PDB file of C-alpha atoms in Angstrom:
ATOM      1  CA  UNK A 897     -74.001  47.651 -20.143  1.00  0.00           C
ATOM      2  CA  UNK A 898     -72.467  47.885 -16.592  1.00  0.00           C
ATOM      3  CA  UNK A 899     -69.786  46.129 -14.757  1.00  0.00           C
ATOM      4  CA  UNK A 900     -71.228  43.715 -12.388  1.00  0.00           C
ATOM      5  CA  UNK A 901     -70.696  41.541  -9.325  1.00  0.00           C
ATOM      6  CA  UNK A 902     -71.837  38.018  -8.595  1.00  0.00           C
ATOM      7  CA  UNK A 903     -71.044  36.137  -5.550  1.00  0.00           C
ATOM      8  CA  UNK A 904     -71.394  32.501  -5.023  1.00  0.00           C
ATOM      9  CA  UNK A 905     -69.993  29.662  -2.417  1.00  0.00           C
ATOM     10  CA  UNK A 906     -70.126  26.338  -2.716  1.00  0.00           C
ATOM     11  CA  UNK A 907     -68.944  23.988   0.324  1.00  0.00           C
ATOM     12  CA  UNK A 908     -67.117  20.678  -0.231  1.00  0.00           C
ATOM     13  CA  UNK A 909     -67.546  17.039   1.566  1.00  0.00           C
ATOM     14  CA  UNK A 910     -63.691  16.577   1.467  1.00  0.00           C
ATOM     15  CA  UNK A 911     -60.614  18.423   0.769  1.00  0.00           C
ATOM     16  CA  UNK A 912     -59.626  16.471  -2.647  1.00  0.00           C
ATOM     17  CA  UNK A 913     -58.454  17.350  -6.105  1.00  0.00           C
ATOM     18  CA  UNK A 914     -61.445  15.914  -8.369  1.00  0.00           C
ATOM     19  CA  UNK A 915     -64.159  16.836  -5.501  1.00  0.00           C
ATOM     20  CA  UNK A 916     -62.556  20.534  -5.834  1.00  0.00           C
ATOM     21  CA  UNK A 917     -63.013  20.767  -9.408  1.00  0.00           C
ATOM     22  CA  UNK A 918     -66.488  18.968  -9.700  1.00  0.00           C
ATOM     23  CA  UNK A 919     -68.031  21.719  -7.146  1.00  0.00           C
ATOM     24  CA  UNK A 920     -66.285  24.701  -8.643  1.00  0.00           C
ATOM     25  CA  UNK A 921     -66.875  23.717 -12.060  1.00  0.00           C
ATOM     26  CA  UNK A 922     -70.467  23.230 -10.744  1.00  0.00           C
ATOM     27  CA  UNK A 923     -70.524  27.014  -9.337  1.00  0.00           C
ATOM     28  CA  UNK A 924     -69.243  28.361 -12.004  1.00  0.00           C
ATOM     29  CA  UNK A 925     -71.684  27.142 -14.291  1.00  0.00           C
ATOM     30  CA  UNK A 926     -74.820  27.730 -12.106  1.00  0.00           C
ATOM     31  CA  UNK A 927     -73.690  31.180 -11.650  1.00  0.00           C
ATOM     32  CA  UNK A 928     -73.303  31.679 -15.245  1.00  0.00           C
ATOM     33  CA  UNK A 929     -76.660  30.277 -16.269  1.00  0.00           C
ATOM     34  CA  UNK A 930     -78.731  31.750 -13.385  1.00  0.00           C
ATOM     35  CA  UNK A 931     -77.496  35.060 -15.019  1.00  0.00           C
ATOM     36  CA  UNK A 932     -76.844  34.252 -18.510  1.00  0.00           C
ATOM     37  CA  UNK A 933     -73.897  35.196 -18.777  1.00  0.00           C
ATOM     38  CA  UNK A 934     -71.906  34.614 -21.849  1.00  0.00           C
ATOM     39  CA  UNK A 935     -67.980  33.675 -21.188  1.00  0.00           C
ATOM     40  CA  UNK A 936     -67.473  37.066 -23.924  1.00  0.00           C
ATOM     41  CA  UNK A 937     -68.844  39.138 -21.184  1.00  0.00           C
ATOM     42  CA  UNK A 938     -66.734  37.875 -17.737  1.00  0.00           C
ATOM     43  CA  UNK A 939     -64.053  40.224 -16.727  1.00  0.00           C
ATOM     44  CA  UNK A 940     -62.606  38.422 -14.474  1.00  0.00           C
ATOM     45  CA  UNK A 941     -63.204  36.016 -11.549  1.00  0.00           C
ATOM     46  CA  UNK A 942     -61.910  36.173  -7.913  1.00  0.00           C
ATOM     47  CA  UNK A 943     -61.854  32.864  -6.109  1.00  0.00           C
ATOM     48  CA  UNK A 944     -61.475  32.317  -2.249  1.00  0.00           C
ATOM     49  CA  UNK A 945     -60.543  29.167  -0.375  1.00  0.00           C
ATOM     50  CA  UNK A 946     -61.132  28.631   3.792  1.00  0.00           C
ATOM     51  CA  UNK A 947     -57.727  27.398   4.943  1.00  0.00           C
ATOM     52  CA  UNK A 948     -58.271  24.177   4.736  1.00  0.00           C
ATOM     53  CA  UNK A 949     -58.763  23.579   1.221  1.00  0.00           C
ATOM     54  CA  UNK A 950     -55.105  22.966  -0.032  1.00  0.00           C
ATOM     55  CA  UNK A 951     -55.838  20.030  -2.702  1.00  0.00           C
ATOM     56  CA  UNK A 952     -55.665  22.294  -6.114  1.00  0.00           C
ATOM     57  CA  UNK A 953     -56.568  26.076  -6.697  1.00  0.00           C
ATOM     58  CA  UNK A 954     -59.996  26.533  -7.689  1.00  0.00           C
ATOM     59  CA  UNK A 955     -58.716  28.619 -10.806  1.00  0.00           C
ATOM     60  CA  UNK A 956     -57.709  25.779 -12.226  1.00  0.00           C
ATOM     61  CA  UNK A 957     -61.368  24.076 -12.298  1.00  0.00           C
ATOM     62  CA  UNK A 958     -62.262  27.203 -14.236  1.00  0.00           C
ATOM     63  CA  UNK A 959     -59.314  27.308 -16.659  1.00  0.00           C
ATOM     64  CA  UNK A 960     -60.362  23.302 -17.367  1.00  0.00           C
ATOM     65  CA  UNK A 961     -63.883  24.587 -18.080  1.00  0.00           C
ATOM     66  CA  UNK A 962     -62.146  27.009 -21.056  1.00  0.00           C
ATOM     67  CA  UNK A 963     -62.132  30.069 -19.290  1.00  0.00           C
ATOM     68  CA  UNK A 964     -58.233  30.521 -20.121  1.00  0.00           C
ATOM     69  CA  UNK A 965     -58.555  33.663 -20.854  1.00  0.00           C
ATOM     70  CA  UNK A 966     -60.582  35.466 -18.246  1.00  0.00           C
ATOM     71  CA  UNK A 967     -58.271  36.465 -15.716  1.00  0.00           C
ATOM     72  CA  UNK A 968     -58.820  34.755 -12.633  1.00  0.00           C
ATOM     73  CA  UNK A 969     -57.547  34.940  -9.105  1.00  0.00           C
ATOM     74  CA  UNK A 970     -57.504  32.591  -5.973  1.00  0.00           C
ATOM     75  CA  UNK A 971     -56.910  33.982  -2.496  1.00  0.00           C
ATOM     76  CA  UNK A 972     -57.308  32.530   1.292  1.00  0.00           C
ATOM     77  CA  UNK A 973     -59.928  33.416   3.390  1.00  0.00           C
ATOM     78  CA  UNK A 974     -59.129  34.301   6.868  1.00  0.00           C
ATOM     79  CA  UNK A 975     -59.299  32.139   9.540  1.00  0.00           C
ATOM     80  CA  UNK A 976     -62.124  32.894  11.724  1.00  0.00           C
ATOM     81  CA  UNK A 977     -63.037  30.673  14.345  1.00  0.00           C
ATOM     82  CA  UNK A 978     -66.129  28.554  13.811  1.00  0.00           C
ATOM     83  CA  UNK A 979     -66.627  29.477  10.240  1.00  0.00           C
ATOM     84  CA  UNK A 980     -67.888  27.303   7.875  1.00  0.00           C
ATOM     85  CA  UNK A 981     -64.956  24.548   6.895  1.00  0.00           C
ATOM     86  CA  UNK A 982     -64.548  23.466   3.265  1.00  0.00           C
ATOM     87  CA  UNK A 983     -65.953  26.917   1.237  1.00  0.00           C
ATOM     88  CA  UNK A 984     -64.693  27.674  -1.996  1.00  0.00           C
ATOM     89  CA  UNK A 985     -66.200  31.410  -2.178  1.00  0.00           C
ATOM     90  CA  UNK A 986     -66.226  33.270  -5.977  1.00  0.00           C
ATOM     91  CA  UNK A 987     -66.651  36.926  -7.026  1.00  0.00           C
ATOM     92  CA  UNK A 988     -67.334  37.015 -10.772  1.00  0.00           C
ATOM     93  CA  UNK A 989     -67.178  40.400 -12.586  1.00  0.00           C
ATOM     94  CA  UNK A 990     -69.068  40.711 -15.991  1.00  0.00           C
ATOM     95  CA  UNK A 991     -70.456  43.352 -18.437  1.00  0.00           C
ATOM     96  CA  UNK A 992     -73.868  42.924 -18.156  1.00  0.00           C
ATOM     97  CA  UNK A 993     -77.310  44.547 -19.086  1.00  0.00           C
ATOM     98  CA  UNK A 994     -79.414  44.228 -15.973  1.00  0.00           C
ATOM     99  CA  UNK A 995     -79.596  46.542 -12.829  1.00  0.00           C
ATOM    100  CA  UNK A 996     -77.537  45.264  -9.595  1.00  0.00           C
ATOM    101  CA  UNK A 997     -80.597  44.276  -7.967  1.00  0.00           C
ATOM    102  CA  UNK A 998     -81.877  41.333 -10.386  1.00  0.00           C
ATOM    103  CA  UNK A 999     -78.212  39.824 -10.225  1.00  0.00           C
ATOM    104  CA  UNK A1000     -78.978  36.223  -9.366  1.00  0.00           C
ATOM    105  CA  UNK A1001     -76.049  35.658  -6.520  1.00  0.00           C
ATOM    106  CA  UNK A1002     -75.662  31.380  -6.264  1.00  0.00           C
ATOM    107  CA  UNK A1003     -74.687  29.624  -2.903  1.00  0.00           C
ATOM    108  CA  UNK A1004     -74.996  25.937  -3.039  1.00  0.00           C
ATOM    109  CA  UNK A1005     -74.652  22.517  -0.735  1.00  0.00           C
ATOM    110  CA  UNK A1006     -73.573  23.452   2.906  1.00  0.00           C
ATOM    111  CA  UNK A1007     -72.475  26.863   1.430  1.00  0.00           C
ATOM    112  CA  UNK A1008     -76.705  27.880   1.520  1.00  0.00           C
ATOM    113  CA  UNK A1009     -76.179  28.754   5.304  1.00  0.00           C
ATOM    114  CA  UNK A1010     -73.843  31.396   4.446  1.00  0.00           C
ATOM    115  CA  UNK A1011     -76.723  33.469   2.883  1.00  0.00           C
ATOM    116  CA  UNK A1012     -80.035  31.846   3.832  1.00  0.00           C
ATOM    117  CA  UNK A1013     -81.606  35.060   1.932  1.00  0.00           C
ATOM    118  CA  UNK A1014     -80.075  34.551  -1.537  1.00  0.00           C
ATOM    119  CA  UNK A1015     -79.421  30.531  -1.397  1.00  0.00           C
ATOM    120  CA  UNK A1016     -80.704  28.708  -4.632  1.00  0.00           C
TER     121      UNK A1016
END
């Protein structure tokens, strides 16, 4: 086993509560199953917000999904100019048994033009 990172992004159509927790809850899952990864085996997750997400904390989603007791963080993105609006970004840390290069990374809706290269 080895710690491991997995990145995902997900962009929203508007900056409200339910619409927040619908696309992280659907992140969180895809990254999970892409990589089968088992809730025992998260560490922790790191969530990011672009400024102008400030309906709920996209922790909160993940708490809701009973992940209570993975520690889990959300942060704000900085504000560069022309950057994609509406992106809740994640960085999920697990134990898992695959090398670094077979880790399924999981970038959905608008998010896709973030990383054309690894977009599902």
């Amino acid at each position: 086993m080895a710690v491991r990172a997995i990145r995902g992004a997900t962009q929203l159509d508007v900056d409200e509560r339910q619409h927040l927790f619908a696309r992280t809850r659907e992140l969180v899952a895809v990254v999970l199953a892409q990589n089968e990864v088992d809730t025992e085996a998260l560490i922790s997750i790191v969530f990011t917000c672009t400024p102008d997400l400030t309906s709920d904390f996209p922790a909160a989603a993940a708490r809701e999904m009973g992940l209570g007791d993975v520690p889990l963080l959300c942060a704000v993105e900085i504000a560069v100019p022309h950057a994609l609006p509406r992106v809740v970004r994640l960085m999920a840390h697990a134990d898992l048994d695959v090398p670094r290069g077979t880790v399924r990374h999981v970038y959905l809706h608008g998010a896709t033009a973030l990383r054309r290269d690894l977009a599902q």
